[in-house]
mmCIF file of C-alpha atoms in Angstrom:
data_model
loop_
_atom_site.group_PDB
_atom_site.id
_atom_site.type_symbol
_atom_site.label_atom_id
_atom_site.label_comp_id
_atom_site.label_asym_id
_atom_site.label_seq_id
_atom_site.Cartn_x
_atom_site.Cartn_y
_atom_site.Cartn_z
ATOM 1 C CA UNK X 18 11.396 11.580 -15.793
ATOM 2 C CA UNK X 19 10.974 14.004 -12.777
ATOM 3 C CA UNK X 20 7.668 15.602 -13.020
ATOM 4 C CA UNK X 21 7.382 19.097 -10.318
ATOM 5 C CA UNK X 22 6.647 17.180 -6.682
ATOM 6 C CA UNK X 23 4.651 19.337 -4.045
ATOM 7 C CA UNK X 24 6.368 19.380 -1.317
ATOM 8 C CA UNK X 25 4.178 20.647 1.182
ATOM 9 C CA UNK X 26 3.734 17.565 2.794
ATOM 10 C CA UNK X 27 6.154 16.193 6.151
ATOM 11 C CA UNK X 28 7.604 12.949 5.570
ATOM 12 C CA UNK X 29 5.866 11.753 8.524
ATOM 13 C CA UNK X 30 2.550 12.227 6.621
ATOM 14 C CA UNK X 31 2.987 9.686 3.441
ATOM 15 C CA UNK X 32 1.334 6.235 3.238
ATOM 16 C CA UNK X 33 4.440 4.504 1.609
ATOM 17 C CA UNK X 34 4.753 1.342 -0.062
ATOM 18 C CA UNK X 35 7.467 -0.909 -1.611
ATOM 19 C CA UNK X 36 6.736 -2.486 -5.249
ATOM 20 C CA UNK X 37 9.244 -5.268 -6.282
ATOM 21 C CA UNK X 38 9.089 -5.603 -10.473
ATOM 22 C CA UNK X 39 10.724 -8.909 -10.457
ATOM 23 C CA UNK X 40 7.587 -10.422 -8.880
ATOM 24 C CA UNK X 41 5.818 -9.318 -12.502
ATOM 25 C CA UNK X 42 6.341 -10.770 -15.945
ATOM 26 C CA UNK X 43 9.388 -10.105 -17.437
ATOM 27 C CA UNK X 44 9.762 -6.664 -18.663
ATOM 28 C CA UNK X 45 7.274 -4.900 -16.650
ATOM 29 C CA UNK X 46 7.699 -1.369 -16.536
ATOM 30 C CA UNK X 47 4.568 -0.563 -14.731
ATOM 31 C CA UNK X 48 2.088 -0.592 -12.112
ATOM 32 C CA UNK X 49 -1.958 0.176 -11.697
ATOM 33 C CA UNK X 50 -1.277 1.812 -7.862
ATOM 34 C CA UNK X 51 -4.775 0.945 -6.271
ATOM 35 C CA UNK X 52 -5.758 3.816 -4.489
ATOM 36 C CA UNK X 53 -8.858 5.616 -4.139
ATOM 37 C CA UNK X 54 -9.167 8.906 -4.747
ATOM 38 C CA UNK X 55 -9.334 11.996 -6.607
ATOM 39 C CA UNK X 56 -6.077 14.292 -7.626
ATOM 40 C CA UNK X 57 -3.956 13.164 -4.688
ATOM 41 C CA UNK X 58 -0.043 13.158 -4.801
ATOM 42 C CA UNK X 59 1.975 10.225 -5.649
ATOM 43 C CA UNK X 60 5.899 10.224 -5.914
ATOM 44 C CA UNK X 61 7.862 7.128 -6.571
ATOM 45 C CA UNK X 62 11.589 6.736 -5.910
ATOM 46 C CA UNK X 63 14.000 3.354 -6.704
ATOM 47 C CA UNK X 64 14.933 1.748 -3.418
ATOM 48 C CA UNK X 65 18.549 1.351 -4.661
ATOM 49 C CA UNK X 66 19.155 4.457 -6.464
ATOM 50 C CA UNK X 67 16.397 7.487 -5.442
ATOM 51 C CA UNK X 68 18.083 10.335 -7.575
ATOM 52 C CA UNK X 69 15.716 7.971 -9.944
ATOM 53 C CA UNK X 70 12.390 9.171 -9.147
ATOM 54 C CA UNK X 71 9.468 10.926 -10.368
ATOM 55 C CA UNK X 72 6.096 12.543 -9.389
ATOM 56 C CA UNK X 73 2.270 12.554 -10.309
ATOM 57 C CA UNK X 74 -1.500 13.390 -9.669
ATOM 58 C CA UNK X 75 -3.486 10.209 -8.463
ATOM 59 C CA UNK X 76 -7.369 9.301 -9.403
ATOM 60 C CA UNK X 77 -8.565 6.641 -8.893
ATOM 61 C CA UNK X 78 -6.682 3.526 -9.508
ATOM 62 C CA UNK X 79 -3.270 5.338 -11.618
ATOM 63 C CA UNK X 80 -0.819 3.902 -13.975
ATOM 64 C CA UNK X 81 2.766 4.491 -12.644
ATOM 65 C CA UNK X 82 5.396 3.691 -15.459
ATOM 66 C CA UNK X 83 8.871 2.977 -14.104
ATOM 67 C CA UNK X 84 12.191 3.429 -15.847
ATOM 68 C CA UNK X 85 13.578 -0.200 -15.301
ATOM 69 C CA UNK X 86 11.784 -3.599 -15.175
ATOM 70 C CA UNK X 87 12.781 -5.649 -11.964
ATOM 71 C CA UNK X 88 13.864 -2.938 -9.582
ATOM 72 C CA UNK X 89 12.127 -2.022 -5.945
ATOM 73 C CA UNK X 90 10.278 1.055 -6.239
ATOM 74 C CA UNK X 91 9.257 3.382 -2.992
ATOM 75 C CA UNK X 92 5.703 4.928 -3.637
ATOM 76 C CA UNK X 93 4.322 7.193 -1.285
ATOM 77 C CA UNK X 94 0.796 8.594 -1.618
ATOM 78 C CA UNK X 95 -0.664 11.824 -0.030
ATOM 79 C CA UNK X 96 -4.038 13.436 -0.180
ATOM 80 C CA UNK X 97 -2.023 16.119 -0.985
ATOM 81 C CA UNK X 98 -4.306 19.248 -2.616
ATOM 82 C CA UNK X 99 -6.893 16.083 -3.129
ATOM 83 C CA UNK X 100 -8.783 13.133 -1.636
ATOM 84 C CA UNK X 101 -6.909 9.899 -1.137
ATOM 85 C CA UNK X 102 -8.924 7.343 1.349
ATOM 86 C CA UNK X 103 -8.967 3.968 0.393
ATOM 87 C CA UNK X 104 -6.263 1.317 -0.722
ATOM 88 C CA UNK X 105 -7.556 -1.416 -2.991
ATOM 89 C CA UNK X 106 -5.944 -3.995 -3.880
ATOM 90 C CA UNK X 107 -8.549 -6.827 -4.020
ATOM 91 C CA UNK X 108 -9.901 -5.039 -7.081
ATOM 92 C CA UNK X 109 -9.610 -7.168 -10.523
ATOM 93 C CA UNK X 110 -8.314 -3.929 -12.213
ATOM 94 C CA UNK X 111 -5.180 -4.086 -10.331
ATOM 95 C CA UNK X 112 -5.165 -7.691 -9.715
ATOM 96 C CA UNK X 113 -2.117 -8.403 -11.652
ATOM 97 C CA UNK X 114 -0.093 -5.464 -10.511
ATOM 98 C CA UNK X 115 -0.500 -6.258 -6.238
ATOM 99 C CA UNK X 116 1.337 -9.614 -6.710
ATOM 100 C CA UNK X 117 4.516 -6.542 -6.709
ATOM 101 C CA UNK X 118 3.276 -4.812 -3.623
ATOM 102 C CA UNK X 119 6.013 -6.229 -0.822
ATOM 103 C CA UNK X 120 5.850 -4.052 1.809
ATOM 104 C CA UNK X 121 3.956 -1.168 3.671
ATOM 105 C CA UNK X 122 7.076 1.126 5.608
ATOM 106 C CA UNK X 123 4.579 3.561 6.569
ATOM 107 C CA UNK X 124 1.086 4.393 7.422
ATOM 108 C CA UNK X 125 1.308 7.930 7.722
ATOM 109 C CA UNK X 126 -1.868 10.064 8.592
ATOM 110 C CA UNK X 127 -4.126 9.060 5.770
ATOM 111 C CA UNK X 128 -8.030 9.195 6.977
ATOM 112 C CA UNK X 129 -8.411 5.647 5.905
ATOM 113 C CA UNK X 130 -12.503 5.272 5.019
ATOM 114 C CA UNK X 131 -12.480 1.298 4.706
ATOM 115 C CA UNK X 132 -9.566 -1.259 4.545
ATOM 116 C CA UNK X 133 -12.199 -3.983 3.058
ATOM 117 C CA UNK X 134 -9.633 -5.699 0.602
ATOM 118 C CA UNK X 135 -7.239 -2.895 1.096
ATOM 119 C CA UNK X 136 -4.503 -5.645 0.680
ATOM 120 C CA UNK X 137 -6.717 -8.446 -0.355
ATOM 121 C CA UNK X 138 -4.249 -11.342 -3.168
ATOM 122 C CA UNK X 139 -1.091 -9.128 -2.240
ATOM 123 C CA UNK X 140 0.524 -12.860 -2.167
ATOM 124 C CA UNK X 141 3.926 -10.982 -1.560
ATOM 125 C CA UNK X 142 3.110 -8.493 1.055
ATOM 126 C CA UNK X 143 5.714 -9.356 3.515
ATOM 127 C CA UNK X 144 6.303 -6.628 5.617
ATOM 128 C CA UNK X 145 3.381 -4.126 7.291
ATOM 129 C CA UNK X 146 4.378 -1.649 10.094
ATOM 130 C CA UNK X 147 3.827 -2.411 13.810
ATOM 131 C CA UNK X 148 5.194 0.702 15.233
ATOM 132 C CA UNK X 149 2.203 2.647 14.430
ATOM 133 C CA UNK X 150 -0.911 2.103 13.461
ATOM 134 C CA UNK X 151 -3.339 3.204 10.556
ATOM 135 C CA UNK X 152 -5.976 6.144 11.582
ATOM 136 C CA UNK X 153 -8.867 3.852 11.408
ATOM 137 C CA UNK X 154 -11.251 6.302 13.126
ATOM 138 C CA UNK X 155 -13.702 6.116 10.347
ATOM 139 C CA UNK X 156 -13.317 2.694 8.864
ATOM 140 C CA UNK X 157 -15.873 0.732 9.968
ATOM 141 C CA UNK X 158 -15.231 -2.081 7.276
ATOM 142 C CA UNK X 159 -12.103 -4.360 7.639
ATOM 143 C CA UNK X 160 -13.615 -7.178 5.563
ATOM 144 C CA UNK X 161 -10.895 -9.549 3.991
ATOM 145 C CA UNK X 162 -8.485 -6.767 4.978
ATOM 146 C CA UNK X 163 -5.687 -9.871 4.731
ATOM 147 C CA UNK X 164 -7.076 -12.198 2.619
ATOM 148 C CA UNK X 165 -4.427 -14.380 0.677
ATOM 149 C CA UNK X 166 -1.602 -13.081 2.339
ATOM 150 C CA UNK X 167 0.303 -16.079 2.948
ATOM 151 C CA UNK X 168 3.699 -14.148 2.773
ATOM 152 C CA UNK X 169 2.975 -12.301 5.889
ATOM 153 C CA UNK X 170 4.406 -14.223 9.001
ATOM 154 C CA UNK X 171 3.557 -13.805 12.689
ATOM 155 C CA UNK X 172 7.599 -15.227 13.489
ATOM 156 C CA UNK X 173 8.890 -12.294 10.790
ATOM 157 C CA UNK X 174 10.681 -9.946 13.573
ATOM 158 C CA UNK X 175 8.946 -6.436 11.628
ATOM 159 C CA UNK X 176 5.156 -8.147 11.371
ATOM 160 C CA UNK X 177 3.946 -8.917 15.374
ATOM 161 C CA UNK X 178 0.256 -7.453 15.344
ATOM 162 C CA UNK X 179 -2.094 -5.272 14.144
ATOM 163 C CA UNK X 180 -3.983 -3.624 16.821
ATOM 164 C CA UNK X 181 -7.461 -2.755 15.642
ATOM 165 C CA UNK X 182 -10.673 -1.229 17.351
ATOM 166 C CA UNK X 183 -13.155 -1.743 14.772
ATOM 167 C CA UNK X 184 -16.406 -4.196 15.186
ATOM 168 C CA UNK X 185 -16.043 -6.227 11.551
ATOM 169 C CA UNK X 186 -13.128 -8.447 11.825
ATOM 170 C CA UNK X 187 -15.154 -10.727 9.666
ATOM 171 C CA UNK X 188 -12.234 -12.273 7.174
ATOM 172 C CA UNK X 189 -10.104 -9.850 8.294
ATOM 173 C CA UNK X 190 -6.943 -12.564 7.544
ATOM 174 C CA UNK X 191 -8.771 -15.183 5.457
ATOM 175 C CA UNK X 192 -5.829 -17.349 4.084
ATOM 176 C CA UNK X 193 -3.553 -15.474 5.564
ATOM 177 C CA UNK X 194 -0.783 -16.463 8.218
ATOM 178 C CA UNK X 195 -0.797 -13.367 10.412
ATOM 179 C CA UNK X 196 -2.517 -14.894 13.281
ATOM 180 C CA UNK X 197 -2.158 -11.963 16.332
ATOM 181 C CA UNK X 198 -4.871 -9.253 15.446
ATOM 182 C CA UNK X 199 -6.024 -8.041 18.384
ATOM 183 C CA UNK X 200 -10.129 -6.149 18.955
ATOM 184 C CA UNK X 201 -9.512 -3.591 21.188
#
């Protein structure tokens, strides 16, 4: 189940994410991860038990198959050797498989080039990181960033704010309940 990881990257440097199976239909094993890319580094991990893990080249939107239906998987993604710019979850190709996605732990130092629908119907997204922020230096397109993200709460002690210095907040939160996102 352990494919060879490149290591080359510091832990500091992965955009990781939390998947929760049990939010899926019964038995599902898998995921469509929604990034954007070509050949860029994914390796998974379960949240309870992370001797269970494994490792694999991203393009596009990727297929990650699990061991075990209803566990919490860590994913981290990297450029790595590749190109990895854009998370995309208000896609209808991963649709189904966002409705897992609970949590971002970690932004890392991805070159984001848009976040339009980067987490767009993730209607379990609970938890985003407020420590640091997203390198948004060449995103000039947060469009519906948010949208249908009812599970994210402005009272939650980890979600407070967003701080963001682009010029299209347009939807940014559409039916979402994160109400502090500041324009710098």
């Amino acid at each position: 189940m352990i494919a060879a990881k490149a290591r080359a990257q510091a832990p500091a440097d992965w955009f990781i994410t939390e998947w929760d199976l049990s939010k899926l239909p019964a038995g599902t094993t898998s995921i469509q991860f929604p990034g954007q890319g070509a050949g860029y580094s994914i390796e998974w991990e379960q949240k309870n038990d992370p001797a269970v893990q494994g490792a694999l080249t991203g393009n596009g939107f990727t297929t990650i198959n699990f061991p075990a239906a209803g566990a919490i998987y860590r994913v981290k993604a990297h450029k790595g050797t590749g190109n990895f710019s854009r998370f995309y979850c208000g896609n209808t190709d991963v649709e189904s498989s966002v409705k897992a996605l609970v949590a971002v732990t970690q932004w890392g130092n991805t070159h984001w080039t848009t976040f339009d629908r980067a987490f767009s119907t993730c209607v379990n997204l609970e938890t985003i990181p407020t420590a640091e922020s997203p390198d948004l230096t060449g995103v000039a397109d947060l469009q519906f960033m948010f949208k249908q993200n009812a599970a994210l709460r402005e009272e939650q002690s980890s979600i407070a704010f967003i701080r963001v210095a682009q010029q299209d907040l347009d939807s940014t939160v559409t039916y979402s309940k994160i109400v502090k996102v500041e324009k710098e």
